[in-house]
mmCIF file with all atom_site columns, C-alpha atoms in Angstrom:
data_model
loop_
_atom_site.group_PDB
_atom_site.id
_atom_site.type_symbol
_atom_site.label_atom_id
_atom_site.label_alt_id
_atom_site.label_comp_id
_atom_site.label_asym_id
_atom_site.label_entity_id
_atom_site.label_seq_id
_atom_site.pdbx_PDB_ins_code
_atom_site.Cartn_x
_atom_site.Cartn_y
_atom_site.Cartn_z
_atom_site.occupancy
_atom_site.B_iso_or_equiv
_atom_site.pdbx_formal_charge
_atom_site.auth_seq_id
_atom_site.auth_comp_id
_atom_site.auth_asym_id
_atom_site.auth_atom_id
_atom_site.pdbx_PDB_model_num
ATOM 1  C CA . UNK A 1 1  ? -129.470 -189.161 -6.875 1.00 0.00 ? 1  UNK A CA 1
ATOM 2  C CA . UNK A 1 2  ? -126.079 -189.188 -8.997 1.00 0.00 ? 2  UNK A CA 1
ATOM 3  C CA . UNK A 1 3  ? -123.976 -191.398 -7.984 1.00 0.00 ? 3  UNK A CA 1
ATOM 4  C CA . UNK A 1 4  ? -120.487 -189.267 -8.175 1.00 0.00 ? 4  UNK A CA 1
ATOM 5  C CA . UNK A 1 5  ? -119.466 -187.788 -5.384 1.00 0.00 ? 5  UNK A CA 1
ATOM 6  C CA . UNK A 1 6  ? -117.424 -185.361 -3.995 1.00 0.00 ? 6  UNK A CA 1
ATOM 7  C CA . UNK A 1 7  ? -115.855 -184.319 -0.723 1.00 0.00 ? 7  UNK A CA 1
ATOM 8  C CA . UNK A 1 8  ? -114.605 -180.736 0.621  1.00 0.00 ? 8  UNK A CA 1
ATOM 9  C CA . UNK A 1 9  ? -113.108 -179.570 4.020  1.00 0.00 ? 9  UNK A CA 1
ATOM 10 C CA . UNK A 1 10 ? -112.720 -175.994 4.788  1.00 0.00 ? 10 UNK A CA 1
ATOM 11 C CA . UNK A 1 11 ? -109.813 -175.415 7.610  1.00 0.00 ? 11 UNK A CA 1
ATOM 12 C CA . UNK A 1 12 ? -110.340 -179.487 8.762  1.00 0.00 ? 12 UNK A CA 1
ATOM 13 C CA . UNK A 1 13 ? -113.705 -177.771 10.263 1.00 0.00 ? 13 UNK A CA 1
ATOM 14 C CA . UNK A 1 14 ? -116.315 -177.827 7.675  1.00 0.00 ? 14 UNK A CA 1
ATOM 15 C CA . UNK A 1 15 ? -116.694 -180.792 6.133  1.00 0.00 ? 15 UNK A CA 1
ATOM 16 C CA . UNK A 1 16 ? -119.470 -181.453 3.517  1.00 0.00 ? 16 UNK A CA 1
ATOM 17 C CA . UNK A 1 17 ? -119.502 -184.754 1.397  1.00 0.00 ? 17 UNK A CA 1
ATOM 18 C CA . UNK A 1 18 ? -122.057 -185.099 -1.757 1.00 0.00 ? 18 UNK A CA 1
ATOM 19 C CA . UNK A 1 19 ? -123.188 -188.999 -2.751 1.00 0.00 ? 19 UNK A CA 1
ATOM 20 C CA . UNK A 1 20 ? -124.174 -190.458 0.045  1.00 0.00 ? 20 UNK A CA 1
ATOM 21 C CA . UNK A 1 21 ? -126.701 -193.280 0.087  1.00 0.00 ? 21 UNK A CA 1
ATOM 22 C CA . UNK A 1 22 ? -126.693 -193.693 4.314  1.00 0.00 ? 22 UNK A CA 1
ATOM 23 C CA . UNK A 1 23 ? -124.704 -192.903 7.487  1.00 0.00 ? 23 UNK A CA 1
ATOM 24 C CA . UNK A 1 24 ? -123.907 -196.325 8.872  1.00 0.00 ? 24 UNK A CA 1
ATOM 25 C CA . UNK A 1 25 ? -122.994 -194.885 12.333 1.00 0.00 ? 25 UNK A CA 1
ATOM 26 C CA . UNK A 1 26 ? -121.771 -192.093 13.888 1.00 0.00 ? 26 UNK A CA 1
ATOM 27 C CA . UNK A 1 27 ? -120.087 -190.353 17.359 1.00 0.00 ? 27 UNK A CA 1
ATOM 28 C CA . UNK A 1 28 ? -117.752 -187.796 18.023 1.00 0.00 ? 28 UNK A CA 1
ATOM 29 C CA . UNK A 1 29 ? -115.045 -189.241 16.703 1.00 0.00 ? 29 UNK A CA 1
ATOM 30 C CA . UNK A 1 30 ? -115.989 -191.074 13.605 1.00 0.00 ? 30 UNK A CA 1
ATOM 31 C CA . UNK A 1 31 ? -118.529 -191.120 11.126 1.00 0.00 ? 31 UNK A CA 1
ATOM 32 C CA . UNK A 1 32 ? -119.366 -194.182 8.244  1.00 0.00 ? 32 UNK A CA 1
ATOM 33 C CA . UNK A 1 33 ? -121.274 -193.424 5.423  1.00 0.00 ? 33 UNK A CA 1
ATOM 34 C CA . UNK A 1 34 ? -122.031 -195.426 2.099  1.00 0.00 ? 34 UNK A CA 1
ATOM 35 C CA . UNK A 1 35 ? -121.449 -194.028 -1.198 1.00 0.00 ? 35 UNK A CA 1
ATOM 36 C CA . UNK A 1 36 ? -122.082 -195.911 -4.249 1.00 0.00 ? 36 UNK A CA 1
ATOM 37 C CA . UNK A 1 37 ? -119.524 -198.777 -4.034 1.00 0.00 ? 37 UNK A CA 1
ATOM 38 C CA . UNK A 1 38 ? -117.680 -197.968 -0.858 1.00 0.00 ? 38 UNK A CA 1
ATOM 39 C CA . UNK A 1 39 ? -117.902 -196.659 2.941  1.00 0.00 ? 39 UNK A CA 1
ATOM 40 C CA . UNK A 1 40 ? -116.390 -193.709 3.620  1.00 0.00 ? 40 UNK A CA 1
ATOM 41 C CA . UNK A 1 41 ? -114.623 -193.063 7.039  1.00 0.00 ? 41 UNK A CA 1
ATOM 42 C CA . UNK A 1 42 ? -114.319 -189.493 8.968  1.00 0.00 ? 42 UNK A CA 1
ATOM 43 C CA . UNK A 1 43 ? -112.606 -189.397 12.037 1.00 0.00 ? 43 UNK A CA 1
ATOM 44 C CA . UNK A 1 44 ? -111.716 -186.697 13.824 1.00 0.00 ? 44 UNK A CA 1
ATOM 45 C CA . UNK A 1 45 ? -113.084 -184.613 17.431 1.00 0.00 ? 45 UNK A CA 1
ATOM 46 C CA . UNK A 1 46 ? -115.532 -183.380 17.967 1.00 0.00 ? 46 UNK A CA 1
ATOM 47 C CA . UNK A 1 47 ? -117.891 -184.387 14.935 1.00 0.00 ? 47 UNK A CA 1
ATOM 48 C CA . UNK A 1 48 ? -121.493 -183.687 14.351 1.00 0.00 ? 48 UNK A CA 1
ATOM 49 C CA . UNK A 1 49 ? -123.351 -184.413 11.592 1.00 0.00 ? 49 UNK A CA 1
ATOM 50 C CA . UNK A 1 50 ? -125.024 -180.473 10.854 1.00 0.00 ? 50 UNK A CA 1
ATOM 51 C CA . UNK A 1 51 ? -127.221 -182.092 8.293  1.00 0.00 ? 51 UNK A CA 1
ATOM 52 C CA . UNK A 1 52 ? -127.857 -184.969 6.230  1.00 0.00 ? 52 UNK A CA 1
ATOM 53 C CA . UNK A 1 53 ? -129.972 -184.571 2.710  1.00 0.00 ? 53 UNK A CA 1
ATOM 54 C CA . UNK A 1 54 ? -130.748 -188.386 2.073  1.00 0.00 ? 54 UNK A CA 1
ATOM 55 C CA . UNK A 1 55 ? -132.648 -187.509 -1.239 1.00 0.00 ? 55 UNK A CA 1
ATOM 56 C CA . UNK A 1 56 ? -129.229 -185.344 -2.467 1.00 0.00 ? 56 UNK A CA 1
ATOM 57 C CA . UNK A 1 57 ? -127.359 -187.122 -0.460 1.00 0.00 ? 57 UNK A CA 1
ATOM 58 C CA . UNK A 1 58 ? -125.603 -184.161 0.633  1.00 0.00 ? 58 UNK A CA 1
ATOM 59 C CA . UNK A 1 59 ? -123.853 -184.554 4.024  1.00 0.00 ? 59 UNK A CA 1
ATOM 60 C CA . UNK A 1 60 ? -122.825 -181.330 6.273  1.00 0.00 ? 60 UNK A CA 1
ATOM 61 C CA . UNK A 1 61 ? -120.326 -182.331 9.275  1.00 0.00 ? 61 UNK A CA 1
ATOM 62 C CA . UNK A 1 62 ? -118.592 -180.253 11.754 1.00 0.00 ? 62 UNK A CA 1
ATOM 63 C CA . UNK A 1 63 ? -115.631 -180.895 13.907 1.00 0.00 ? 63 UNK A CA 1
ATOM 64 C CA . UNK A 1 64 ? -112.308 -181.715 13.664 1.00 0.00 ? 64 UNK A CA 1
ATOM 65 C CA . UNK A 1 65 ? -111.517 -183.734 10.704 1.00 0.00 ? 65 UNK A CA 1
ATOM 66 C CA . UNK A 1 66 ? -108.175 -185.629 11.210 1.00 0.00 ? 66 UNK A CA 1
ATOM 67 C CA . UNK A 1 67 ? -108.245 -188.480 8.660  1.00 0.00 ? 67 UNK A CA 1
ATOM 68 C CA . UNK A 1 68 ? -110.866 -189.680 5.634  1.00 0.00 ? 68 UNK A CA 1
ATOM 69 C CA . UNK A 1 69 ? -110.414 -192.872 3.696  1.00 0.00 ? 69 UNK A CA 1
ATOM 70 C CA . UNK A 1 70 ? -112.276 -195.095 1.455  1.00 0.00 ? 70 UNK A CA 1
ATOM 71 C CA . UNK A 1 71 ? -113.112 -198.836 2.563  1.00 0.00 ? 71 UNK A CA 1
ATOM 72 C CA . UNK A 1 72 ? -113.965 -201.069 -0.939 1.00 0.00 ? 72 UNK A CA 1
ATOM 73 C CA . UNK A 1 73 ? -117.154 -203.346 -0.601 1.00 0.00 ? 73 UNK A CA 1
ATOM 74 C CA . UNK A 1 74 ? -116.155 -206.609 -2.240 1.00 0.00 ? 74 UNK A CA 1
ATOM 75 C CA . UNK A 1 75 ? -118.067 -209.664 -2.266 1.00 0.00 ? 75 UNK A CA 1
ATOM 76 C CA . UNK A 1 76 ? -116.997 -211.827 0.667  1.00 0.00 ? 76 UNK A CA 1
ATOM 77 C CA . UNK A 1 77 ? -117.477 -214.831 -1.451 1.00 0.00 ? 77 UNK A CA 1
ATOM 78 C CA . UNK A 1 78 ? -114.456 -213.750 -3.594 1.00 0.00 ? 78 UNK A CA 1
ATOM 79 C CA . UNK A 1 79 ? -111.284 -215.780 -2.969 1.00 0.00 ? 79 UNK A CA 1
ATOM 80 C CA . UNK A 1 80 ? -108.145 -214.939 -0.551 1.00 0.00 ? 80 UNK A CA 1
ATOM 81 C CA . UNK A 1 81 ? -105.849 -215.136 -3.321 1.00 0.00 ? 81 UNK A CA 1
ATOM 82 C CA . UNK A 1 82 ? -107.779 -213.525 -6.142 1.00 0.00 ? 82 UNK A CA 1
ATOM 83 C CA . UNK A 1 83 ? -107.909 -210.380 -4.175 1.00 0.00 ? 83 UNK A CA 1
ATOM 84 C CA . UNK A 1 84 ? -104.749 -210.407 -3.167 1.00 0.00 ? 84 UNK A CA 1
ATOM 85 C CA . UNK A 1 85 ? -103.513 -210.449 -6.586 1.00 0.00 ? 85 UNK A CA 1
ATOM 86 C CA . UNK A 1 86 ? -104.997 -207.979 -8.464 1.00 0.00 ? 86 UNK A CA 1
#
């Protein structure tokens, strides 16, 4: 699998998400999934994963998408203050 990805919504309905390694957990009003290098967060009403293509790592979800974002994985070892000042 490449490890780009992509995301597209179509009228906050459709929602279909390319590079994902693993949906971490899921309901009907949020979904986590891993890309390479982060977790990405869905939220919305309604949501339901359609499908899920682990070896393309395609990911089909319906519902009402309300907000996506991007949570960094960074070693937990790493200092307060490095991070912090980036």
């Amino acid at each position: 699998m490449n490890s780009a990805h992509s995301f597209s919504a179509q009228a906050r309905e459709s929602i279909l998400v390319s590079g994902i390694l693993q949906v971490l957990s899921y309901d009907g009003s949020e979904i986590v999934a891993e890309c390479e290098g982060a977790r990405i967060v869905i939220q919305g009403e309604g949501l339901r994963i359609a499908s899920f293509e682990q070896e393309s790592g395609r990911l089909s979800i319906d519902g009402r998408l309300d907000a996506m974002q991007y949570l960094d994985e960074r070693p937990a070892s790493e200092p307060f203050f490095k991070r912090i000042f980036r």
